[in-house]
Coordinates of C-alpha atoms in Angstrom, one line a residue:
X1 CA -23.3 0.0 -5.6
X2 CA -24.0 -3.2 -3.4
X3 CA -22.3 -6.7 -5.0
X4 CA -22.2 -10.2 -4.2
X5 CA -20.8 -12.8 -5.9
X6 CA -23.2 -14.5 -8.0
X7 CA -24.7 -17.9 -6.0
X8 CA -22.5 -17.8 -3.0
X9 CA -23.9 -17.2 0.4
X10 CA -23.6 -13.9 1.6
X11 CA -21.2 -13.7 5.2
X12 CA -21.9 -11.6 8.1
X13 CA -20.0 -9.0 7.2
X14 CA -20.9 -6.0 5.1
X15 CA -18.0 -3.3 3.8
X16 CA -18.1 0.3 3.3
X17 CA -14.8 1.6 0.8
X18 CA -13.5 4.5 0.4
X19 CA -11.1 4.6 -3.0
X20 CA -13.8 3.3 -5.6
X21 CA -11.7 4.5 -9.0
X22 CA -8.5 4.0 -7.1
X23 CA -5.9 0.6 -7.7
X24 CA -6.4 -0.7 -4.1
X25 CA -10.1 0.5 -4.0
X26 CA -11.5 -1.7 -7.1
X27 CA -9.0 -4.6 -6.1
X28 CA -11.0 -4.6 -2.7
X29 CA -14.2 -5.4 -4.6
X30 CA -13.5 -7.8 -6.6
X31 CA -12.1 -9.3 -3.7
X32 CA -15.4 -9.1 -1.7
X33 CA -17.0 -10.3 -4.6
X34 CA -15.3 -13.8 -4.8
X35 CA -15.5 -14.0 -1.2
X36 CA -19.2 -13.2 -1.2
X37 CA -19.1 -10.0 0.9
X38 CA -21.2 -7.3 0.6
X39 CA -20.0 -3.6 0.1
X40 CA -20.4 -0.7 -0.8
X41 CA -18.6 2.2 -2.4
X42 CA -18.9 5.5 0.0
X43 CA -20.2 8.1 -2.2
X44 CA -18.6 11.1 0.4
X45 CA -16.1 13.2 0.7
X46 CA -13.9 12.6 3.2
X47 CA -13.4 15.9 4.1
X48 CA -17.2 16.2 4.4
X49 CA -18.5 14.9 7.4
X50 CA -21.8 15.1 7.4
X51 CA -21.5 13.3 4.0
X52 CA -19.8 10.3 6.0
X53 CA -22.6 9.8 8.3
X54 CA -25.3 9.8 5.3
X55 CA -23.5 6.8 3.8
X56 CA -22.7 4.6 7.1
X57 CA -26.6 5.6 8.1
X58 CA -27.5 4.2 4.4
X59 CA -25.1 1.3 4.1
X60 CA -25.2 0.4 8.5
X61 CA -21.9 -1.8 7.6
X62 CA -19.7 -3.6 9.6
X63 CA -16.5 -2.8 8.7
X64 CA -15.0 0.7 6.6
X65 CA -12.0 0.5 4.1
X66 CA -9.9 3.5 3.5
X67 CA -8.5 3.2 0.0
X68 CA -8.5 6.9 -0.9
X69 CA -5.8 9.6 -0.9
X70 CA -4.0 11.9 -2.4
X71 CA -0.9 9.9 -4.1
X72 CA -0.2 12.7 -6.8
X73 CA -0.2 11.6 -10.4
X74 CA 2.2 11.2 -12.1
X75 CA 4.1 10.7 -8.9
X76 CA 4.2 12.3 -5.5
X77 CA 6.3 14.9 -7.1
X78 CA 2.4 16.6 -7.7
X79 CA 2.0 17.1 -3.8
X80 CA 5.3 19.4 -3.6
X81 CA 3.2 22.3 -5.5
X82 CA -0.4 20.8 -4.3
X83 CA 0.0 21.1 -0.7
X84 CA -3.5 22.5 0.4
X85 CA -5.2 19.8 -1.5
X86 CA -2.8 17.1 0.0
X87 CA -3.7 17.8 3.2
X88 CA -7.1 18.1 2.6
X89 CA -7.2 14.2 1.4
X90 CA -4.4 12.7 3.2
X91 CA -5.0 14.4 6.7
X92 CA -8.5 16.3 7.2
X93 CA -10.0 13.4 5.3
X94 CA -8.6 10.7 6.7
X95 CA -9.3 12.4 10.3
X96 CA -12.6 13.0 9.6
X97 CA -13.3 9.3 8.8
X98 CA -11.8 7.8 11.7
X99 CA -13.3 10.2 14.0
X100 CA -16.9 9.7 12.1
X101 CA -16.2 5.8 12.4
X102 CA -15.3 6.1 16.4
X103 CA -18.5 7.7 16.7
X104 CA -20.3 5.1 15.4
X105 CA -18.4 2.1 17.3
X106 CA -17.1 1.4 13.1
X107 CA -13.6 -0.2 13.0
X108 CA -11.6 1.5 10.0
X109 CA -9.1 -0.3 8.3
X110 CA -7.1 2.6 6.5
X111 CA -4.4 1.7 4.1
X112 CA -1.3 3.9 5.0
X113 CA 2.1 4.1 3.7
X114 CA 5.3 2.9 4.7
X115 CA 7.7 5.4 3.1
X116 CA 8.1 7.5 6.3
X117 CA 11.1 5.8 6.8
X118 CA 14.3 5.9 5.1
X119 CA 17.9 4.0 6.6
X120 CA 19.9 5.3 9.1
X121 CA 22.8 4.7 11.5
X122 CA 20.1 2.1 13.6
X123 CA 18.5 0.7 10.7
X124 CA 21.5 0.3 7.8
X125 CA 21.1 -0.3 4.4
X126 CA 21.5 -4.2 4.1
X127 CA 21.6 -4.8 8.0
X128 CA 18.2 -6.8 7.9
X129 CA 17.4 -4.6 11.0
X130 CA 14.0 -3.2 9.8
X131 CA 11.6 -0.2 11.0
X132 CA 9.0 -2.1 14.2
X133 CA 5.1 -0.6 14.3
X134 CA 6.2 1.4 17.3
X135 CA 9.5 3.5 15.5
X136 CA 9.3 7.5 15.0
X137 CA 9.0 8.0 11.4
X138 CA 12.4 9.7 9.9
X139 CA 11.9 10.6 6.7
X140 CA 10.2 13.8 5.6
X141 CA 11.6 14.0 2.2
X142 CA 8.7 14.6 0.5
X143 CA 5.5 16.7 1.2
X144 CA 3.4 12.9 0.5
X145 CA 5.3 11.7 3.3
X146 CA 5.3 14.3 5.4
X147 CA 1.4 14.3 5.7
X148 CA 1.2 10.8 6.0
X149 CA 3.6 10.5 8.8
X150 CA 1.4 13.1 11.0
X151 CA -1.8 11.6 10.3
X152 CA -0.3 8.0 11.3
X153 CA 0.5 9.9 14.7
X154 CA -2.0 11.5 15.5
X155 CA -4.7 8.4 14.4
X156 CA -2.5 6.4 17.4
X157 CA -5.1 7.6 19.6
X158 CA -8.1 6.0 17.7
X159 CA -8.5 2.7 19.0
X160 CA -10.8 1.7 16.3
X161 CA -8.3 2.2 13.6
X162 CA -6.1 -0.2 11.7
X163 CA -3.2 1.1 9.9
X164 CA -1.8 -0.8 7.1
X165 CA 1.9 0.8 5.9
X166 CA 1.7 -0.1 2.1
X167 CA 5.1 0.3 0.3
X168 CA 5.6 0.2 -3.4
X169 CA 3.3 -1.7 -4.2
X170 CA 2.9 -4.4 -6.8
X171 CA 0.3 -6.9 -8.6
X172 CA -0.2 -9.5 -10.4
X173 CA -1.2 -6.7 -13.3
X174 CA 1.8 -6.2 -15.0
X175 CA -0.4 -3.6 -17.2
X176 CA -1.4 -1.1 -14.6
X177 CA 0.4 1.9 -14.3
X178 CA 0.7 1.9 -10.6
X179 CA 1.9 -1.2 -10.3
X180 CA 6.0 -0.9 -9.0
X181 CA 7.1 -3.6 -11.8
X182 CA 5.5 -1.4 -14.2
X183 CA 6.9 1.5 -13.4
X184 CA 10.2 0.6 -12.8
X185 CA 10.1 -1.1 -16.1
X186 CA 9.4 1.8 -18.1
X187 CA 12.3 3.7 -16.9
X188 CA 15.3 5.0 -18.7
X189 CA 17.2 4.3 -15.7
X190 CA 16.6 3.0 -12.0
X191 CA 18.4 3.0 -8.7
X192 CA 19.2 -0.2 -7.2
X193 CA 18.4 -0.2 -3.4
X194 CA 16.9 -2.9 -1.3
X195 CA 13.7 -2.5 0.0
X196 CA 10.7 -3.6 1.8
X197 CA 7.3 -4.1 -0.9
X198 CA 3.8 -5.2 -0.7
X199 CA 2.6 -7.8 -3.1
X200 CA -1.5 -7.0 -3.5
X201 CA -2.0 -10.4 -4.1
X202 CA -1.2 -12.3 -0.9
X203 CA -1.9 -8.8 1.7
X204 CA -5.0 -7.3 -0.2
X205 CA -7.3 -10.8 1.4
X206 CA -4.9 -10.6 4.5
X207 CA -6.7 -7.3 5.1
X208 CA -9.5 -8.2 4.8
X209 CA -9.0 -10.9 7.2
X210 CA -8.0 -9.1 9.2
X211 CA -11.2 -6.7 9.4
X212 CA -12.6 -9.8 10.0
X213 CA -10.4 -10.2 13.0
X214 CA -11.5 -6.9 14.2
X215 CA -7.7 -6.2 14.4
X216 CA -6.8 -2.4 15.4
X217 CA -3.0 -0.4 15.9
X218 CA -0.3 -0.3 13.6
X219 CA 1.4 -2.9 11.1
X220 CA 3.8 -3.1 8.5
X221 CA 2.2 -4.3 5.8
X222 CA 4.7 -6.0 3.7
X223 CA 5.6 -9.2 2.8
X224 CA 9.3 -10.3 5.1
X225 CA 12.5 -9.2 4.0
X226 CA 13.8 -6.7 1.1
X227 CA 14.2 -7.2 -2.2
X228 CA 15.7 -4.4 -4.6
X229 CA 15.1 -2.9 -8.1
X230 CA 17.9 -5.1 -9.7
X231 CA 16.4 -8.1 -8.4
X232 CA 12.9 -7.5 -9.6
X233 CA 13.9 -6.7 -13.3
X234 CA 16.4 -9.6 -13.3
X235 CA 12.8 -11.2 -12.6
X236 CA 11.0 -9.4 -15.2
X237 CA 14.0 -10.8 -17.6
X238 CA 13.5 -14.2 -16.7
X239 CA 10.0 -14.6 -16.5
X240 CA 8.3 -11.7 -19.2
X241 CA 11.2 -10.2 -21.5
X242 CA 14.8 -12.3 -22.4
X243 CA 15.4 -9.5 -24.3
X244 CA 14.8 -6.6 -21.5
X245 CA 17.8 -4.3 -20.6
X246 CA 18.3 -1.8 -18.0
X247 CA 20.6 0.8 -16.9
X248 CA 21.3 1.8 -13.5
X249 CA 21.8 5.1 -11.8
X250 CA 23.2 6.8 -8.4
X251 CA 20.4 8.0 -5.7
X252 CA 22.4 11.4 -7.0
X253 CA 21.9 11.2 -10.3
X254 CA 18.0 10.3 -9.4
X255 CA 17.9 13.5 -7.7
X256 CA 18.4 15.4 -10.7
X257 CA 16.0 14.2 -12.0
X258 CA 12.7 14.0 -9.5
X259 CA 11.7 16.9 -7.0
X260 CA 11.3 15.2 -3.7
X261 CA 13.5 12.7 -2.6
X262 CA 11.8 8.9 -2.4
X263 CA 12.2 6.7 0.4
X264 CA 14.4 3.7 0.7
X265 CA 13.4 1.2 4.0
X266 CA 13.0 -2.1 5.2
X267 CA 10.0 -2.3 7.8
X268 CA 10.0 -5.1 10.2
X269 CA 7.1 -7.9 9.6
X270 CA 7.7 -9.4 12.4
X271 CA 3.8 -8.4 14.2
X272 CA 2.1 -9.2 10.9
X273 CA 4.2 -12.4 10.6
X274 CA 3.0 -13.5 13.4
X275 CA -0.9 -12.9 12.9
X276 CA -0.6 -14.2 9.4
X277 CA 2.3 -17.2 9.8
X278 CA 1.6 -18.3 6.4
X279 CA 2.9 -14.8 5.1
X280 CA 5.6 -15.8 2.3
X281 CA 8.6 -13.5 1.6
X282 CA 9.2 -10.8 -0.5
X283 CA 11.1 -12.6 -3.4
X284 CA 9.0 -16.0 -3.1
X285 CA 5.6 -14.0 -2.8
X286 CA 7.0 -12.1 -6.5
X287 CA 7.4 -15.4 -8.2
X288 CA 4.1 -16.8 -6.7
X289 CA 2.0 -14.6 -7.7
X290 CA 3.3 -12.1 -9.9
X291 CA 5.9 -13.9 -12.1
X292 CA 4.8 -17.2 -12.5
X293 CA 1.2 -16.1 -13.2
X294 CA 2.2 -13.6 -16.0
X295 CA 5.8 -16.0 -17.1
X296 CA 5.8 -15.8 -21.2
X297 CA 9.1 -17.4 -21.5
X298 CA 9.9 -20.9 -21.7
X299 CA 10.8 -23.2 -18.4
X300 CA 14.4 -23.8 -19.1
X301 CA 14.6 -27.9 -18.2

């Protein structure tokens, strides 16, 4: 499927995505549309690369998205006992596009994650000190991760990729199941641990931007600072529920619970910050464009 926005000059540019019936995949068309971009949804495997040259020979775009992967549903949890087809997705896959989009001089901006990292002695809990582009990924915790982390190393040596580390992320769409704030919501119980999150609705045009940009390497692709699950449900209690109530629970008690451990991080934005100055934090990016848009109680004067 090719779309433009209806009336509105179509740009230079013309985008092939990967991730059509995924969240970040049908966010990034809409996008094109109201920017009046051109794309088109790959119809390949990623696995299959003969498959990946029929659609760029079709589509001839400028730029290729990779929204697809293996996340697990309900929760990475699914990869633990789905290793085969993990790797499949998450490595062969992803390999196979980047090398396909090398050989075609195609700059591939592949959306990555950032929970490869969990706190240590150099990067504490609280400290503000945060995980840079350039750190050796610490945390293999969980099978998801564990693939991730060795495709982000070994696609260091593709100069025509663009890794964007996504972590928990989080829309505007307080209905999508996804979505962090959604999630989180829905739980009996949560831990309460700072981290570093990606608000869709600021970084989703940022990346596109930054196709435009023809940028390439590593970033953290979150918005600056940490903010933690207390904080965002003291949110959700100001802004969508009075009435909403939690409970917390230790990372211990969480373990008991889940299969793979989950990671806890703050990621430097310190590179993206600077491409992007206008980049608003974490907790004024939430309110922006996630509370305020979706508030259903009243302004207090």
């Amino acid at each position: 499927m090719v779309s433009q926005s209806n009336g509105t000059p179509a740009t230079p540019f013309k985008f092939l995505i990967y991730g059509r019936t995924g969240w970040i995949g049908g966010l990034l068309g809409k996008l094109c549309e109201a920017q009046g971009i051109e794309y088109t949804y790959g119809s390949g495997r990623l696995e299959s690369r003969d498959t990946l040259i029929a659609d760029i020979t079709a589509v001839n775009p400028t730029h290729v998205f990779n929204a697809a992967g293996v996340t697990g549903r309900p929760n990475v949890d699914w990869c633990e006992s789905h290793k085969v087809e993990t790797i499949r997705t998450n490595v062969v896959g992803t390999l196979t596009l980047a090398d396909v989009c090398r050989e075609k001089g195609l700059i591939l901006i592949n959306y990555a994650t950032g929970c490869i990292f969990e706190y240590d002695s150099e990067h504490q809990l609280g400290s503000g000190v945060g995980f840079k582009e350039e750190d050796t990924p610490n945390f293999i915790g969980s099978y998801y991760s564990k693939t991730k982390a060795m495709v982000e190393e070994l696609l260091k040596n593709y100069e025509n990729v663009c890794t964007l580390r996504v972590r928990m992320p989080i829309s505007s769409d307080l209905t999508n199941p996804r979505n962090f704030i959604t999630k989180i919501s829905r739980y009996e119980k949560v831990v309460d641990i700072p981290n570093s999150m990606t608000i869709l609705d600021e970084l989703l045009p940022i990346s596109i931007e930054m196709a435009k940009r023809n940028l390439t390497g590593i970033y953290n692709f979150t918005n600056p600072g940490c903010v933690s699950h207390n904080e965002v449900l003291e949110l959700y209690k100001e802004y969508i529920d009075s009435s909403y109530t939690w409970k917390n629970f230790t990372l211990e008690e969480q373990a008991k619970v889940i299969i793979a451990p989950r990671s806890n991080n703050e990621l430097d934005t310190s590179k993206l910050k600077k491409e992007f100055p206008e980049l608003l934090s974490i907790k004024e990016s939430l309110v922006k464009f996630v509370f305020e848009p979706n508030r259903k109680t009243p302004v207090v004067a």
